[in-house]
Amino acid sequence: MNRNIDTIFFDVGATLRYVVEDPEFAAAAEKELMELVGAEEPHDVFFEKLEKNWKAYRKMAKTLLLDASEMELWLQYLLPDYPAERIAPNAARLTRLWRDHDGRRLAHDDVVMTLRELTRRGYKLGIIANTITETEIPDWMCEAQVADCFKTVILSSKVRIRKPDPAIYLLASRCIGSNPENCAYVGDNPVRDVEGAVDAGYGSMILYEDAGTADREGKMPTVQPDYRIKAIRDLLDLFPPRN
C-alpha cells in the first residue's frame, strides 16, 4: 500500500451497503408515492411510466456525467406532466420513496467497525457517491452513528457531477484538504469507480468486488484497481495505523 495515503473516500451503494428485497416495505413506499403525487392511474400503468422516464433520465445522466437535483429530477424528468405545485414541495420525500421501492438498504456487518477503526488509526474519511437523493445518505450516517467518521460527503445530486468524471474526485480532495495523490478510493464498480479515481490522480484505488456490477454496467474496464478486497474489513490489512 502507498504509505503516503492519509485520506480514504468511499462509495456507498453496494460498497458500504446492500439492498434487501422487502415486498411489504416496497409496496408501502409505492402506495405513499402515488398518494403524494395524486396519481389516478392504475398502479402498474403509473409505475411503468415512471420506470420508463427513470431509464431515460439515467441514460442522459450517464452520458453527460451530470445529475439533477431532487426537484429537477421530478419536475423535468420523472413526472413532468404532474402539477408542479404538488410535486415540488414533496420532491425530497418522493426520491426517498422511489429508492425504497427497490427494498431496504442495510450496511454490511463489518462497515461500522471498519470505519471507526480507520478513523482511530488516523485516516481522514469521506464519501463520493452517485445518488439521486440529497438526504438519505446523511440520515443513514446519523442512524448508524458514523457521521463523525466522515469529514467530507460529496453527492452527485448536490454537486451535479457524476462519477467517473474526475472533477467530482478532485472536488472531494479539495474539500477534505488532501492532495489527490494522498487519497485512496474504495468502490465496487470496476468501470466508473476505478476510472474516475485513476483519472483524478488518486494514490490508490481499491475495488470491493461485487460479482454483478460489471454486467449491470455493460462495459469492460479500461484500467485496473490497485487492490481488490472481498470485505470492507479487509481494508484494515491495507491501511496500518498512521501514528
mmCIF file of C-alpha atoms in Angstrom:
data_model
loop_
_atom_site.group_PDB
_atom_site.id
_atom_site.type_symbol
_atom_site.label_atom_id
_atom_site.label_comp_id
_atom_site.label_asym_id
_atom_site.label_seq_id
_atom_site.Cartn_x
_atom_site.Cartn_y
_atom_site.Cartn_z
ATOM 1 C CA MET A 1 0.000 0.000 0.000
ATOM 2 C CA ASN A 2 1.094 3.562 -0.746
ATOM 3 C CA ARG A 3 2.354 4.802 2.618
ATOM 4 C CA ASN A 4 1.575 8.396 1.669
ATOM 5 C CA ILE A 5 -2.173 7.756 1.791
ATOM 6 C CA ASP A 6 -3.788 9.746 4.581
ATOM 7 C CA THR A 7 -7.337 10.026 3.209
ATOM 8 C CA ILE A 8 -9.838 7.326 2.202
ATOM 9 C CA PHE A 9 -13.022 8.040 0.239
ATOM 10 C CA PHE A 10 -15.863 5.540 -0.072
ATOM 11 C CA ASP A 11 -18.654 4.772 -2.486
ATOM 12 C CA VAL A 12 -21.878 3.849 -0.641
ATOM 13 C CA GLY A 13 -24.203 1.740 -2.797
ATOM 14 C CA ALA A 14 -23.073 -1.921 -2.863
ATOM 15 C CA THR A 15 -19.824 -0.874 -1.168
ATOM 16 C CA LEU A 16 -20.895 0.145 2.323
ATOM 17 C CA ARG A 17 -24.499 -1.036 1.979
ATOM 18 C CA TYR A 18 -26.615 -3.549 0.068
ATOM 19 C CA VAL A 19 -30.281 -3.811 -0.903
ATOM 20 C CA VAL A 20 -32.576 -6.425 0.634
ATOM 21 C CA GLU A 21 -35.857 -7.138 -1.121
ATOM 22 C CA ASP A 22 -38.849 -6.496 1.131
ATOM 23 C CA PRO A 23 -42.187 -6.677 -0.755
ATOM 24 C CA GLU A 24 -44.228 -5.219 2.108
ATOM 25 C CA PHE A 25 -41.790 -2.319 2.589
ATOM 26 C CA ALA A 26 -41.685 -1.659 -1.162
ATOM 27 C CA ALA A 27 -45.471 -1.786 -1.511
ATOM 28 C CA ALA A 28 -45.903 0.754 1.293
ATOM 29 C CA ALA A 29 -43.409 3.089 -0.414
ATOM 30 C CA GLU A 30 -45.198 2.783 -3.765
ATOM 31 C CA LYS A 31 -48.576 3.450 -2.150
ATOM 32 C CA GLU A 32 -47.335 6.599 -0.409
ATOM 33 C CA LEU A 33 -45.620 7.817 -3.578
ATOM 34 C CA MET A 34 -48.844 7.547 -5.575
ATOM 35 C CA GLU A 35 -50.805 9.313 -2.837
ATOM 36 C CA LEU A 36 -48.311 12.179 -2.633
ATOM 37 C CA VAL A 37 -48.494 12.951 -6.336
ATOM 38 C CA GLY A 38 -52.227 12.342 -6.566
ATOM 39 C CA ALA A 39 -51.895 9.610 -9.173
ATOM 40 C CA GLU A 40 -55.211 8.460 -10.611
ATOM 41 C CA GLU A 41 -53.789 5.859 -12.990
ATOM 42 C CA PRO A 42 -53.731 2.165 -12.055
ATOM 43 C CA HIS A 43 -50.631 1.147 -10.097
ATOM 44 C CA ASP A 44 -48.995 -0.812 -12.922
ATOM 45 C CA VAL A 45 -49.628 1.901 -15.514
ATOM 46 C CA PHE A 46 -48.216 4.598 -13.242
ATOM 47 C CA PHE A 47 -45.036 2.700 -12.385
ATOM 48 C CA GLU A 48 -44.487 1.557 -15.950
ATOM 49 C CA LYS A 49 -44.453 5.225 -16.999
ATOM 50 C CA LEU A 50 -42.248 6.183 -14.066
ATOM 51 C CA GLU A 51 -39.783 3.403 -14.839
ATOM 52 C CA LYS A 52 -39.622 4.456 -18.495
ATOM 53 C CA ASN A 53 -38.893 8.066 -17.510
ATOM 54 C CA TRP A 54 -36.334 6.895 -14.965
ATOM 55 C CA LYS A 55 -34.431 4.862 -17.541
ATOM 56 C CA ALA A 56 -34.378 7.824 -19.925
ATOM 57 C CA TYR A 57 -33.026 10.064 -17.188
ATOM 58 C CA ARG A 58 -30.358 7.538 -16.204
ATOM 59 C CA LYS A 59 -29.193 7.241 -19.805
ATOM 60 C CA MET A 60 -28.874 11.006 -20.071
ATOM 61 C CA ALA A 61 -27.090 11.348 -16.718
ATOM 62 C CA LYS A 62 -24.595 8.615 -17.521
ATOM 63 C CA THR A 63 -23.895 10.087 -20.953
ATOM 64 C CA LEU A 64 -23.377 13.674 -19.770
ATOM 65 C CA LEU A 65 -21.957 12.696 -16.341
ATOM 66 C CA LEU A 66 -24.363 15.158 -14.764
ATOM 67 C CA ASP A 67 -27.069 14.646 -12.145
ATOM 68 C CA ALA A 68 -30.145 16.755 -11.431
ATOM 69 C CA SER A 69 -31.281 17.994 -8.053
ATOM 70 C CA GLU A 70 -34.244 16.203 -6.497
ATOM 71 C CA MET A 71 -36.706 18.903 -7.532
ATOM 72 C CA GLU A 72 -35.418 18.986 -11.120
ATOM 73 C CA LEU A 73 -35.467 15.199 -11.258
ATOM 74 C CA TRP A 74 -39.189 15.022 -10.571
ATOM 75 C CA LEU A 75 -40.349 18.205 -12.322
ATOM 76 C CA GLN A 76 -38.339 17.806 -15.507
ATOM 77 C CA TYR A 77 -37.737 14.083 -15.915
ATOM 78 C CA LEU A 78 -39.791 11.669 -13.834
ATOM 79 C CA LEU A 79 -43.235 13.317 -13.606
ATOM 80 C CA PRO A 80 -43.162 16.365 -15.893
ATOM 81 C CA ASP A 81 -46.888 16.010 -16.622
ATOM 82 C CA TYR A 82 -47.922 16.367 -12.967
ATOM 83 C CA PRO A 83 -48.726 19.705 -11.266
ATOM 84 C CA ALA A 84 -45.509 21.430 -10.185
ATOM 85 C CA GLU A 85 -47.205 22.883 -7.109
ATOM 86 C CA ARG A 86 -47.819 19.345 -5.879
ATOM 87 C CA ILE A 87 -44.525 17.777 -6.931
ATOM 88 C CA ALA A 88 -42.025 20.478 -5.914
ATOM 89 C CA PRO A 89 -42.684 20.554 -2.131
ATOM 90 C CA ASN A 90 -42.641 16.749 -1.998
ATOM 91 C CA ALA A 91 -39.569 16.143 -4.184
ATOM 92 C CA ALA A 92 -37.280 15.026 -1.353
ATOM 93 C CA ARG A 93 -39.825 12.572 0.032
ATOM 94 C CA LEU A 94 -40.632 11.251 -3.442
ATOM 95 C CA THR A 95 -36.966 10.490 -4.036
ATOM 96 C CA ARG A 96 -36.749 8.512 -0.807
ATOM 97 C CA LEU A 97 -39.881 6.552 -1.696
ATOM 98 C CA TRP A 98 -38.613 5.847 -5.211
ATOM 99 C CA ARG A 99 -35.457 4.345 -3.738
ATOM 100 C CA ASP A 100 -37.429 2.430 -1.099
ATOM 101 C CA HIS A 101 -39.493 0.679 -3.743
ATOM 102 C CA ASP A 102 -36.320 -1.306 -4.550
ATOM 103 C CA GLY A 103 -36.100 -2.609 -0.975
ATOM 104 C CA ARG A 104 -34.302 -1.877 2.279
ATOM 105 C CA ARG A 105 -30.701 -0.651 2.318
ATOM 106 C CA LEU A 106 -28.561 -2.193 5.031
ATOM 107 C CA ALA A 107 -24.902 -1.732 5.924
ATOM 108 C CA HIS A 108 -22.565 -4.700 5.607
ATOM 109 C CA ASP A 109 -21.859 -6.197 9.019
ATOM 110 C CA ASP A 110 -18.260 -5.002 9.143
ATOM 111 C CA VAL A 111 -18.794 -1.431 7.951
ATOM 112 C CA VAL A 112 -19.239 0.456 11.229
ATOM 113 C CA MET A 113 -16.351 -1.337 12.918
ATOM 114 C CA THR A 114 -14.028 -0.737 9.978
ATOM 115 C CA LEU A 115 -14.892 2.949 9.621
ATOM 116 C CA ARG A 116 -14.303 3.566 13.310
ATOM 117 C CA GLU A 117 -11.021 1.678 13.298
ATOM 118 C CA LEU A 118 -9.701 3.539 10.243
ATOM 119 C CA THR A 119 -10.598 6.807 11.951
ATOM 120 C CA ARG A 120 -8.826 5.673 15.108
ATOM 121 C CA ARG A 121 -5.778 4.816 13.009
ATOM 122 C CA GLY A 122 -5.527 8.434 11.878
ATOM 123 C CA TYR A 123 -7.115 8.448 8.397
ATOM 124 C CA LYS A 124 -9.457 11.147 7.130
ATOM 125 C CA LEU A 125 -12.578 9.546 5.673
ATOM 126 C CA GLY A 126 -15.053 10.839 3.108
ATOM 127 C CA ILE A 127 -17.815 9.784 0.729
ATOM 128 C CA ILE A 128 -18.086 10.270 -3.034
ATOM 129 C CA ALA A 129 -21.368 8.803 -4.304
ATOM 130 C CA ASN A 130 -23.612 8.923 -7.345
ATOM 131 C CA THR A 131 -27.073 9.299 -5.876
ATOM 132 C CA ILE A 132 -30.386 10.969 -6.627
ATOM 133 C CA THR A 133 -31.204 11.692 -3.000
ATOM 134 C CA GLU A 134 -29.715 14.578 -1.050
ATOM 135 C CA THR A 135 -30.664 13.408 2.457
ATOM 136 C CA GLU A 136 -30.790 9.608 2.591
ATOM 137 C CA ILE A 137 -27.048 9.001 2.952
ATOM 138 C CA PRO A 138 -26.538 11.699 5.613
ATOM 139 C CA ASP A 139 -29.546 10.305 7.505
ATOM 140 C CA TRP A 140 -28.062 6.804 7.361
ATOM 141 C CA MET A 141 -24.728 8.129 8.654
ATOM 142 C CA CYS A 142 -26.523 9.543 11.692
ATOM 143 C CA GLU A 143 -28.615 6.414 12.261
ATOM 144 C CA ALA A 144 -25.528 4.185 12.050
ATOM 145 C CA GLN A 145 -23.620 6.588 14.321
ATOM 146 C CA VAL A 146 -20.763 7.016 11.830
ATOM 147 C CA ALA A 147 -21.389 10.651 10.871
ATOM 148 C CA ASP A 148 -18.405 11.697 12.972
ATOM 149 C CA CYS A 149 -16.149 9.418 10.910
ATOM 150 C CA PHE A 150 -16.668 11.352 7.670
ATOM 151 C CA LYS A 151 -15.085 14.757 7.144
ATOM 152 C CA THR A 152 -16.488 15.311 3.635
ATOM 153 C CA VAL A 153 -19.562 13.950 1.858
ATOM 154 C CA ILE A 154 -19.847 14.599 -1.887
ATOM 155 C CA LEU A 155 -23.147 13.546 -3.508
ATOM 156 C CA SER A 156 -23.737 13.869 -7.244
ATOM 157 C CA SER A 157 -27.276 15.144 -6.651
ATOM 158 C CA LYS A 158 -25.811 18.072 -4.700
ATOM 159 C CA VAL A 159 -22.777 18.929 -6.834
ATOM 160 C CA ARG A 160 -24.313 17.824 -10.182
ATOM 161 C CA ILE A 161 -21.145 15.994 -11.295
ATOM 162 C CA ARG A 162 -21.221 12.187 -11.586
ATOM 163 C CA LYS A 163 -18.533 9.573 -11.371
ATOM 164 C CA PRO A 164 -16.410 8.747 -13.335
ATOM 165 C CA ASP A 165 -15.824 12.447 -14.071
ATOM 166 C CA PRO A 166 -12.523 13.111 -12.281
ATOM 167 C CA ALA A 167 -13.876 16.524 -11.304
ATOM 168 C CA ILE A 168 -16.008 15.004 -8.532
ATOM 169 C CA TYR A 169 -12.962 13.241 -7.076
ATOM 170 C CA LEU A 170 -10.869 16.400 -7.251
ATOM 171 C CA LEU A 171 -13.655 18.381 -5.594
ATOM 172 C CA ALA A 172 -13.733 15.871 -2.754
ATOM 173 C CA SER A 173 -9.980 16.018 -2.183
ATOM 174 C CA ARG A 174 -10.073 19.834 -2.144
ATOM 175 C CA CYS A 175 -12.957 19.854 0.332
ATOM 176 C CA ILE A 176 -11.221 17.487 2.717
ATOM 177 C CA GLY A 177 -7.877 19.280 2.349
ATOM 178 C CA SER A 178 -5.796 16.457 0.874
ATOM 179 C CA ASN A 179 -3.765 16.172 -2.307
ATOM 180 C CA PRO A 180 -5.185 13.610 -4.783
ATOM 181 C CA GLU A 181 -2.015 11.531 -4.594
ATOM 182 C CA ASN A 182 -2.599 11.137 -0.857
ATOM 183 C CA CYS A 183 -6.158 9.861 -1.351
ATOM 184 C CA ALA A 184 -7.495 6.340 -1.821
ATOM 185 C CA TYR A 185 -10.923 5.420 -3.160
ATOM 186 C CA VAL A 186 -12.948 2.324 -2.265
ATOM 187 C CA GLY A 187 -15.767 1.361 -4.637
ATOM 188 C CA ASP A 188 -17.489 -1.658 -6.144
ATOM 189 C CA ASN A 189 -17.838 -0.615 -9.783
ATOM 190 C CA PRO A 190 -14.911 -1.802 -11.950
ATOM 191 C CA VAL A 191 -15.638 0.895 -14.536
ATOM 192 C CA ARG A 192 -16.711 4.248 -13.118
ATOM 193 C CA ASP A 193 -15.151 3.869 -9.657
ATOM 194 C CA VAL A 194 -11.783 2.744 -10.965
ATOM 195 C CA GLU A 195 -11.571 5.052 -13.982
ATOM 196 C CA GLY A 196 -12.604 8.139 -12.038
ATOM 197 C CA ALA A 197 -10.114 7.621 -9.232
ATOM 198 C CA VAL A 198 -7.263 6.868 -11.638
ATOM 199 C CA ASP A 199 -8.049 9.853 -13.891
ATOM 200 C CA ALA A 200 -8.150 12.141 -10.846
ATOM 201 C CA GLY A 201 -4.654 11.039 -9.851
ATOM 202 C CA TYR A 202 -5.664 9.306 -6.631
ATOM 203 C CA GLY A 203 -2.819 7.482 -4.962
ATOM 204 C CA SER A 204 -4.697 4.186 -4.688
ATOM 205 C CA MET A 205 -7.920 2.553 -5.861
ATOM 206 C CA ILE A 206 -9.407 -0.425 -4.006
ATOM 207 C CA LEU A 207 -12.157 -2.433 -5.690
ATOM 208 C CA TYR A 208 -14.692 -4.107 -3.435
ATOM 209 C CA GLU A 209 -15.573 -6.999 -5.722
ATOM 210 C CA ASP A 210 -19.263 -7.428 -6.450
ATOM 211 C CA ALA A 211 -19.966 -10.175 -8.975
ATOM 212 C CA GLY A 212 -22.972 -8.437 -10.537
ATOM 213 C CA THR A 213 -21.572 -4.949 -11.044
ATOM 214 C CA ALA A 214 -19.680 -5.460 -14.304
ATOM 215 C CA ASP A 215 -22.712 -6.992 -16.013
ATOM 216 C CA ARG A 216 -25.035 -4.192 -14.851
ATOM 217 C CA GLU A 217 -22.683 -1.530 -16.158
ATOM 218 C CA GLY A 218 -22.459 -3.179 -19.567
ATOM 219 C CA LYS A 219 -18.888 -2.003 -20.117
ATOM 220 C CA MET A 220 -15.492 -3.587 -19.772
ATOM 221 C CA PRO A 221 -12.914 -1.909 -17.505
ATOM 222 C CA THR A 222 -10.152 0.028 -19.262
ATOM 223 C CA VAL A 223 -7.924 0.292 -16.179
ATOM 224 C CA GLN A 224 -7.370 -1.976 -13.221
ATOM 225 C CA PRO A 225 -7.599 -1.247 -9.480
ATOM 226 C CA ASP A 226 -4.513 -1.301 -7.292
ATOM 227 C CA TYR A 227 -6.105 -3.744 -4.858
ATOM 228 C CA ARG A 228 -9.154 -5.994 -4.663
ATOM 229 C CA ILE A 229 -10.977 -6.866 -1.454
ATOM 230 C CA LYS A 230 -13.781 -9.282 -0.605
ATOM 231 C CA ALA A 231 -14.997 -7.496 2.533
ATOM 232 C CA ILE A 232 -14.751 -3.952 3.868
ATOM 233 C CA ARG A 233 -12.810 -5.179 6.923
ATOM 234 C CA ASP A 234 -10.021 -6.224 4.528
ATOM 235 C CA LEU A 235 -9.110 -2.527 4.389
ATOM 236 C CA LEU A 236 -7.591 -2.913 7.838
ATOM 237 C CA ASP A 237 -4.905 -5.115 6.276
ATOM 238 C CA LEU A 238 -4.102 -2.381 3.748
ATOM 239 C CA PHE A 239 -4.116 0.672 5.996
ATOM 240 C CA PRO A 240 -1.954 0.338 9.107
ATOM 241 C CA PRO A 241 -2.037 2.924 11.926
ATOM 242 C CA ARG A 242 -0.563 6.248 10.812
ATOM 243 C CA ASN A 243 0.757 7.192 14.256
#
